[in-house]
């Protein structure tokens, strides 16, 4: 567990590679792993996928020194949609990344406007999914957005259990380069349909 100055706590997960614990990446969280994976994909001309910036309006900036400008007041302009988007093999990709410490994915971890956004991506022919890390079992899954949209809109559920995601999602292979081989799953379950 890492405690940052902004009180944000980040739980790392330990990966298993070839049946052994990979402790070389302790302290890394899901977002960092995806960012490093996307850098690898970009550097090797495989895909162009980036983290979306959070839309903020800067109100006040402090200039204690010319080279040390500091934002002291800002607010969110609009609710952000999903974490990542880009293009792979001529297809638009859009996805959200989440970590959970429990054996379920609570729907409070994703908002209605994000669900609506993912649904629109699907309706317009894009590839939309979630990447969900279960830190207790050191596993990361790719879950198709259509499954999440349908489950979220059912009024009788408050979360998706680990077993449900394991059954309906796809375990992402982990490694060194890239950290998360999520495009293998995109190739197998999305791009094959469009060849």
Short mmCIF file of N, CA, C and O in Angstrom, two decimals, residues 18-110:
data_model
loop_
_atom_site.label_atom_id
_atom_site.label_comp_id
_atom_site.label_asym_id
_atom_site.label_seq_id
_atom_site.Cartn_x
_atom_site.Cartn_y
_atom_site.Cartn_z
N UNK A 18 5.20 -17.40 -15.49
CA UNK A 18 5.66 -18.79 -15.52
C UNK A 18 5.52 -19.45 -14.15
O UNK A 18 6.42 -20.18 -13.70
N UNK A 19 4.42 -19.17 -13.44
CA UNK A 19 4.15 -19.81 -12.16
C UNK A 19 4.91 -19.23 -10.98
O UNK A 19 4.75 -19.67 -9.86
N UNK A 20 5.75 -18.23 -11.21
CA UNK A 20 6.54 -17.64 -10.13
C UNK A 20 6.09 -16.20 -9.90
O UNK A 20 5.66 -15.52 -10.82
N UNK A 21 6.21 -15.75 -8.66
CA UNK A 21 5.85 -14.36 -8.35
C UNK A 21 6.85 -13.41 -8.99
O UNK A 21 8.06 -13.60 -8.87
N UNK A 22 6.35 -12.42 -9.69
CA UNK A 22 7.19 -11.39 -10.30
C UNK A 22 7.15 -10.19 -9.37
O UNK A 22 6.20 -9.41 -9.39
N UNK A 23 8.17 -10.03 -8.55
CA UNK A 23 8.19 -8.93 -7.57
C UNK A 23 8.91 -7.71 -8.11
O UNK A 23 9.04 -6.71 -7.42
N UNK A 24 9.35 -7.76 -9.35
CA UNK A 24 10.10 -6.64 -9.92
C UNK A 24 9.23 -5.41 -10.10
O UNK A 24 9.73 -4.31 -10.23
N UNK A 25 7.92 -5.58 -10.11
CA UNK A 25 7.03 -4.45 -10.39
C UNK A 25 6.19 -4.05 -9.19
O UNK A 25 5.14 -3.45 -9.34
N UNK A 26 6.64 -4.37 -7.99
CA UNK A 26 5.88 -3.96 -6.80
C UNK A 26 5.73 -2.46 -6.79
O UNK A 26 6.64 -1.72 -7.12
N UNK A 27 4.56 -2.01 -6.36
CA UNK A 27 4.30 -0.57 -6.30
C UNK A 27 3.65 -0.04 -7.55
O UNK A 27 3.21 1.09 -7.58
N UNK A 28 3.60 -0.86 -8.60
CA UNK A 28 2.94 -0.42 -9.84
C UNK A 28 1.45 -0.67 -9.71
O UNK A 28 1.03 -1.68 -9.16
N UNK A 29 0.65 0.23 -10.21
CA UNK A 29 -0.78 -0.01 -10.20
C UNK A 29 -1.26 -0.26 -11.63
O UNK A 29 -0.49 -0.18 -12.57
N UNK A 30 -2.52 -0.55 -11.76
CA UNK A 30 -3.08 -0.91 -13.06
C UNK A 30 -2.87 0.19 -14.09
O UNK A 30 -2.45 -0.07 -15.22
N UNK A 31 -3.14 1.42 -13.71
CA UNK A 31 -2.99 2.53 -14.66
C UNK A 31 -1.55 2.65 -15.16
O UNK A 31 -1.33 2.84 -16.36
N UNK A 32 -0.60 2.50 -14.27
CA UNK A 32 0.80 2.57 -14.69
C UNK A 32 1.14 1.42 -15.63
O UNK A 32 1.86 1.62 -16.63
N UNK A 33 0.63 0.23 -15.35
CA UNK A 33 0.87 -0.91 -16.22
C UNK A 33 0.27 -0.68 -17.61
O UNK A 33 0.89 -0.99 -18.62
N UNK A 34 -0.93 -0.13 -17.67
CA UNK A 34 -1.55 0.15 -18.97
C UNK A 34 -0.79 1.23 -19.70
O UNK A 34 -0.55 1.12 -20.91
N UNK A 35 -0.37 2.27 -19.00
CA UNK A 35 0.40 3.34 -19.64
C UNK A 35 1.70 2.81 -20.23
O UNK A 35 2.08 3.15 -21.35
N UNK A 36 2.41 1.95 -19.48
CA UNK A 36 3.65 1.37 -19.98
C UNK A 36 3.39 0.43 -21.15
O UNK A 36 4.15 0.38 -22.12
N UNK A 37 2.29 -0.30 -21.08
CA UNK A 37 1.89 -1.18 -22.19
C UNK A 37 1.61 -0.36 -23.44
O UNK A 37 2.08 -0.69 -24.54
N UNK A 38 0.87 0.74 -23.27
CA UNK A 38 0.54 1.58 -24.42
C UNK A 38 1.78 2.25 -25.00
O UNK A 38 1.88 2.44 -26.22
N UNK A 39 2.74 2.61 -24.15
CA UNK A 39 4.02 3.16 -24.65
C UNK A 39 4.74 2.11 -25.49
O UNK A 39 5.31 2.43 -26.54
N UNK A 40 4.72 0.87 -25.04
CA UNK A 40 5.34 -0.22 -25.80
C UNK A 40 4.63 -0.39 -27.15
O UNK A 40 5.29 -0.51 -28.19
N UNK A 41 3.30 -0.40 -27.14
CA UNK A 41 2.55 -0.54 -28.39
C UNK A 41 2.86 0.61 -29.35
O UNK A 41 3.02 0.39 -30.56
N UNK A 42 2.97 1.82 -28.84
CA UNK A 42 3.27 2.99 -29.68
C UNK A 42 4.69 2.91 -30.22
O UNK A 42 4.92 3.11 -31.42
N UNK A 43 5.67 2.62 -29.36
CA UNK A 43 7.08 2.56 -29.77
C UNK A 43 7.33 1.48 -30.81
O UNK A 43 8.22 1.62 -31.65
N UNK A 44 6.55 0.41 -30.77
CA UNK A 44 6.71 -0.69 -31.71
C UNK A 44 5.71 -0.63 -32.86
O UNK A 44 5.54 -1.61 -33.59
N UNK A 45 5.05 0.51 -33.02
CA UNK A 45 4.11 0.76 -34.13
C UNK A 45 3.02 -0.31 -34.22
O UNK A 45 2.63 -0.74 -35.29
N UNK A 46 2.51 -0.71 -33.04
CA UNK A 46 1.45 -1.71 -32.97
C UNK A 46 0.08 -1.04 -32.88
O UNK A 46 -0.87 -1.46 -33.55
N UNK A 47 -0.02 0.00 -32.05
CA UNK A 47 -1.29 0.71 -31.84
C UNK A 47 -0.99 2.10 -31.30
O UNK A 47 0.09 2.36 -30.78
N UNK A 48 -1.98 2.97 -31.43
CA UNK A 48 -1.89 4.32 -30.86
C UNK A 48 -3.05 4.46 -29.87
O UNK A 48 -4.19 4.70 -30.27
N UNK A 49 -2.74 4.26 -28.60
CA UNK A 49 -3.75 4.31 -27.54
C UNK A 49 -3.20 5.16 -26.41
O UNK A 49 -2.08 4.94 -25.94
N UNK A 50 -3.97 6.16 -25.99
CA UNK A 50 -3.50 7.10 -24.96
C UNK A 50 -4.52 7.25 -23.84
O UNK A 50 -5.72 7.02 -24.04
N UNK A 51 -4.03 7.67 -22.70
CA UNK A 51 -4.90 8.03 -21.58
C UNK A 51 -5.52 9.38 -21.90
O UNK A 51 -4.84 10.30 -22.32
N UNK A 52 -6.82 9.49 -21.69
CA UNK A 52 -7.50 10.75 -21.94
C UNK A 52 -7.23 11.72 -20.79
O UNK A 52 -7.26 11.32 -19.63
N UNK A 53 -6.98 12.98 -21.11
CA UNK A 53 -6.80 13.95 -20.03
C UNK A 53 -8.13 14.25 -19.33
O UNK A 53 -9.19 14.20 -19.96
N UNK A 54 -8.06 14.52 -18.04
CA UNK A 54 -9.25 14.90 -17.29
C UNK A 54 -9.58 16.35 -17.62
O UNK A 54 -8.73 17.23 -17.50
N UNK A 55 -10.82 16.62 -18.04
CA UNK A 55 -11.18 18.00 -18.42
C UNK A 55 -11.34 18.90 -17.19
O UNK A 55 -12.30 18.77 -16.44
N UNK A 56 -10.36 19.78 -16.97
CA UNK A 56 -10.43 20.71 -15.84
C UNK A 56 -10.33 22.15 -16.32
O UNK A 56 -9.78 22.43 -17.38
N UNK A 57 -10.90 23.03 -15.54
CA UNK A 57 -10.82 24.47 -15.79
C UNK A 57 -9.92 25.07 -14.71
O UNK A 57 -10.23 24.97 -13.52
N UNK A 58 -8.81 25.63 -15.11
CA UNK A 58 -7.89 26.25 -14.16
C UNK A 58 -8.41 27.63 -13.80
O UNK A 58 -8.71 28.44 -14.68
N UNK A 59 -8.51 27.90 -12.51
CA UNK A 59 -9.05 29.16 -12.02
C UNK A 59 -7.93 30.07 -11.49
O UNK A 59 -7.93 31.26 -11.75
N UNK A 60 -6.99 29.48 -10.77
CA UNK A 60 -5.95 30.29 -10.14
C UNK A 60 -4.61 29.57 -10.19
O UNK A 60 -4.53 28.38 -9.90
N UNK A 61 -3.57 30.31 -10.57
CA UNK A 61 -2.23 29.77 -10.64
C UNK A 61 -1.31 30.63 -9.79
O UNK A 61 -1.38 31.85 -9.83
N UNK A 62 -0.46 29.98 -9.01
CA UNK A 62 0.53 30.68 -8.20
C UNK A 62 1.88 30.59 -8.91
O UNK A 62 2.26 29.53 -9.40
N UNK A 63 2.61 31.71 -8.93
CA UNK A 63 3.92 31.76 -9.56
C UNK A 63 4.98 32.15 -8.53
O UNK A 63 5.50 33.25 -8.55
N UNK A 64 5.34 31.22 -7.60
CA UNK A 64 6.37 31.56 -6.62
C UNK A 64 7.71 31.84 -7.30
O UNK A 64 8.48 32.67 -6.85
N UNK A 65 7.98 31.14 -8.39
CA UNK A 65 9.15 31.37 -9.24
C UNK A 65 8.70 31.20 -10.67
O UNK A 65 7.71 30.53 -10.96
N UNK A 66 9.41 31.78 -11.57
CA UNK A 66 9.04 31.71 -12.98
C UNK A 66 8.94 30.27 -13.48
O UNK A 66 8.07 29.92 -14.26
N UNK A 67 9.86 29.43 -13.01
CA UNK A 67 9.88 28.04 -13.49
C UNK A 67 9.07 27.09 -12.62
O UNK A 67 9.08 25.89 -12.86
N UNK A 68 8.37 27.61 -11.63
CA UNK A 68 7.65 26.73 -10.69
C UNK A 68 6.18 27.13 -10.56
O UNK A 68 5.67 27.32 -9.46
N UNK A 69 5.49 27.25 -11.68
CA UNK A 69 4.06 27.58 -11.64
C UNK A 69 3.30 26.45 -10.99
O UNK A 69 3.59 25.27 -11.19
N UNK A 70 2.30 26.80 -10.17
CA UNK A 70 1.54 25.81 -9.42
C UNK A 70 0.05 26.14 -9.52
O UNK A 70 -0.36 27.25 -9.23
N UNK A 71 -0.74 25.14 -9.93
CA UNK A 71 -2.19 25.32 -9.97
C UNK A 71 -2.69 25.24 -8.54
O UNK A 71 -2.47 24.25 -7.85
N UNK A 72 -3.37 26.28 -8.08
CA UNK A 72 -3.87 26.28 -6.70
C UNK A 72 -5.38 26.17 -6.63
O UNK A 72 -5.93 25.84 -5.58
N UNK A 73 -6.07 26.40 -7.75
CA UNK A 73 -7.52 26.25 -7.77
C UNK A 73 -7.97 25.85 -9.16
O UNK A 73 -7.58 26.46 -10.15
N UNK A 74 -8.77 24.79 -9.22
CA UNK A 74 -9.31 24.30 -10.49
C UNK A 74 -10.56 23.50 -10.21
O UNK A 74 -10.80 23.08 -9.08
N UNK A 75 -11.37 23.31 -11.24
CA UNK A 75 -12.57 22.47 -11.08
C UNK A 75 -12.79 21.67 -12.35
O UNK A 75 -12.27 22.00 -13.41
N UNK A 76 -13.55 20.60 -12.20
CA UNK A 76 -13.84 19.74 -13.35
C UNK A 76 -14.84 20.46 -14.26
O UNK A 76 -15.88 20.91 -13.81
N UNK A 77 -14.50 20.56 -15.55
CA UNK A 77 -15.38 21.21 -16.52
C UNK A 77 -16.61 20.36 -16.81
O UNK A 77 -17.71 20.86 -16.92
N UNK A 78 -16.38 19.08 -16.98
CA UNK A 78 -17.46 18.14 -17.33
C UNK A 78 -17.06 16.77 -16.84
O UNK A 78 -15.88 16.50 -16.64
N UNK A 79 -18.02 15.89 -16.65
CA UNK A 79 -17.66 14.53 -16.26
C UNK A 79 -16.81 13.88 -17.35
O UNK A 79 -17.11 14.02 -18.54
N UNK A 80 -15.75 13.22 -16.97
CA UNK A 80 -14.91 12.56 -17.97
C UNK A 80 -15.62 11.28 -18.43
O UNK A 80 -16.47 10.75 -17.73
N UNK A 81 -15.26 10.82 -19.61
CA UNK A 81 -15.91 9.61 -20.13
C UNK A 81 -15.15 8.38 -19.65
O UNK A 81 -15.36 7.92 -18.55
N UNK A 82 -14.24 7.86 -20.45
CA UNK A 82 -13.47 6.68 -20.06
C UNK A 82 -12.00 7.05 -19.99
O UNK A 82 -11.61 8.16 -20.35
N UNK A 83 -11.18 6.11 -19.54
CA UNK A 83 -9.76 6.40 -19.31
C UNK A 83 -8.91 6.44 -20.57
O UNK A 83 -8.00 7.25 -20.67
N UNK A 84 -9.16 5.55 -21.52
CA UNK A 84 -8.26 5.38 -22.67
C UNK A 84 -9.04 5.31 -23.98
O UNK A 84 -10.15 4.80 -24.03
N UNK A 85 -8.39 5.81 -25.04
CA UNK A 85 -8.93 5.62 -26.38
C UNK A 85 -7.80 5.66 -27.40
O UNK A 85 -6.70 6.11 -27.10
N UNK A 86 -8.09 5.15 -28.58
CA UNK A 86 -7.08 5.15 -29.63
C UNK A 86 -7.51 4.32 -30.81
O UNK A 86 -8.71 4.07 -31.00
N UNK A 87 -6.51 3.90 -31.58
CA UNK A 87 -6.80 3.14 -32.79
C UNK A 87 -5.87 1.94 -32.89
O UNK A 87 -4.69 2.03 -32.53
N UNK A 88 -6.43 0.82 -33.33
CA UNK A 88 -5.67 -0.42 -33.50
C UNK A 88 -6.22 -1.15 -34.71
O UNK A 88 -7.41 -1.43 -34.79
N UNK A 89 -5.35 -1.41 -35.68
CA UNK A 89 -5.73 -2.11 -36.91
C UNK A 89 -6.94 -1.45 -37.58
O UNK A 89 -7.86 -2.13 -38.04
N UNK A 90 -6.96 -0.14 -37.57
CA UNK A 90 -8.03 0.61 -38.22
C UNK A 90 -9.33 0.67 -37.44
O UNK A 90 -10.32 1.19 -37.94
N UNK A 91 -9.32 0.18 -36.22
CA UNK A 91 -10.53 0.18 -35.39
C UNK A 91 -10.36 1.12 -34.21
O UNK A 91 -9.30 1.16 -33.58
N UNK A 92 -11.42 1.84 -33.89
CA UNK A 92 -11.42 2.72 -32.73
C UNK A 92 -11.60 1.88 -31.46
O UNK A 92 -12.46 1.01 -31.39
N UNK A 93 -10.76 2.16 -30.45
CA UNK A 93 -10.81 1.46 -29.16
C UNK A 93 -11.06 2.47 -28.06
O UNK A 93 -10.48 3.56 -28.06
N UNK A 94 -11.92 2.12 -27.12
CA UNK A 94 -12.24 2.98 -25.99
C UNK A 94 -12.46 2.08 -24.77
O UNK A 94 -13.22 1.12 -24.86
N UNK A 95 -11.75 2.36 -23.66
CA UNK A 95 -11.95 1.50 -22.50
C UNK A 95 -11.69 2.22 -21.19
O UNK A 95 -11.04 3.25 -21.13
N UNK A 96 -12.25 1.63 -20.15
CA UNK A 96 -12.11 2.11 -18.77
C UNK A 96 -11.27 1.09 -18.01
O UNK A 96 -11.37 -0.11 -18.25
N UNK A 97 -10.43 1.56 -17.09
CA UNK A 97 -9.58 0.68 -16.28
C UNK A 97 -9.92 0.87 -14.81
O UNK A 97 -10.00 2.01 -14.33
N UNK A 98 -10.12 -0.24 -14.11
CA UNK A 98 -10.49 -0.19 -12.69
C UNK A 98 -9.76 -1.27 -11.91
O UNK A 98 -9.52 -2.35 -12.42
N UNK A 99 -9.46 -0.97 -10.65
CA UNK A 99 -8.91 -1.95 -9.72
C UNK A 99 -9.91 -2.15 -8.60
O UNK A 99 -10.61 -1.22 -8.22
N UNK A 100 -9.96 -3.36 -8.06
CA UNK A 100 -10.79 -3.63 -6.90
C UNK A 100 -10.04 -4.53 -5.94
O UNK A 100 -9.31 -5.43 -6.36
N UNK A 101 -10.20 -4.26 -4.65
CA UNK A 101 -9.54 -5.04 -3.61
C UNK A 101 -10.41 -6.20 -3.15
O UNK A 101 -9.96 -7.04 -2.39
N UNK A 102 -11.66 -6.21 -3.56
CA UNK A 102 -12.61 -7.24 -3.12
C UNK A 102 -12.81 -8.27 -4.22
O UNK A 102 -12.22 -8.18 -5.29
N UNK A 103 -13.69 -9.23 -3.96
CA UNK A 103 -14.02 -10.25 -4.95
C UNK A 103 -15.29 -9.89 -5.71
O UNK A 103 -16.08 -10.76 -6.08
N UNK A 104 -15.47 -8.59 -5.92
CA UNK A 104 -16.58 -8.12 -6.75
C UNK A 104 -16.19 -6.77 -7.34
O UNK A 104 -15.28 -6.11 -6.86
N UNK A 105 -16.92 -6.38 -8.38
CA UNK A 105 -16.73 -5.07 -8.98
C UNK A 105 -18.00 -4.27 -8.70
O UNK A 105 -19.03 -4.48 -9.34
N UNK A 106 -17.98 -3.36 -7.70
CA UNK A 106 -19.17 -2.59 -7.37
C UNK A 106 -19.50 -1.58 -8.47
O UNK A 106 -18.60 -0.94 -9.02
N UNK A 107 -20.77 -1.46 -8.79
CA UNK A 107 -21.19 -0.51 -9.81
C UNK A 107 -20.97 0.94 -9.39
O UNK A 107 -21.01 1.83 -10.23
N UNK A 108 -20.71 1.17 -8.12
CA UNK A 108 -20.37 2.53 -7.69
C UNK A 108 -19.00 2.95 -8.24
O UNK A 108 -18.67 4.12 -8.21
N UNK A 109 -18.22 1.98 -8.75
CA UNK A 109 -16.90 2.29 -9.32
C UNK A 109 -16.98 2.83 -10.74
O UNK A 109 -15.96 3.22 -11.30
N UNK A 110 -18.16 2.79 -11.32
CA UNK A 110 -18.33 3.31 -12.68
C UNK A 110 -19.64 4.10 -12.71
O UNK A 110 -20.62 3.72 -12.08
#
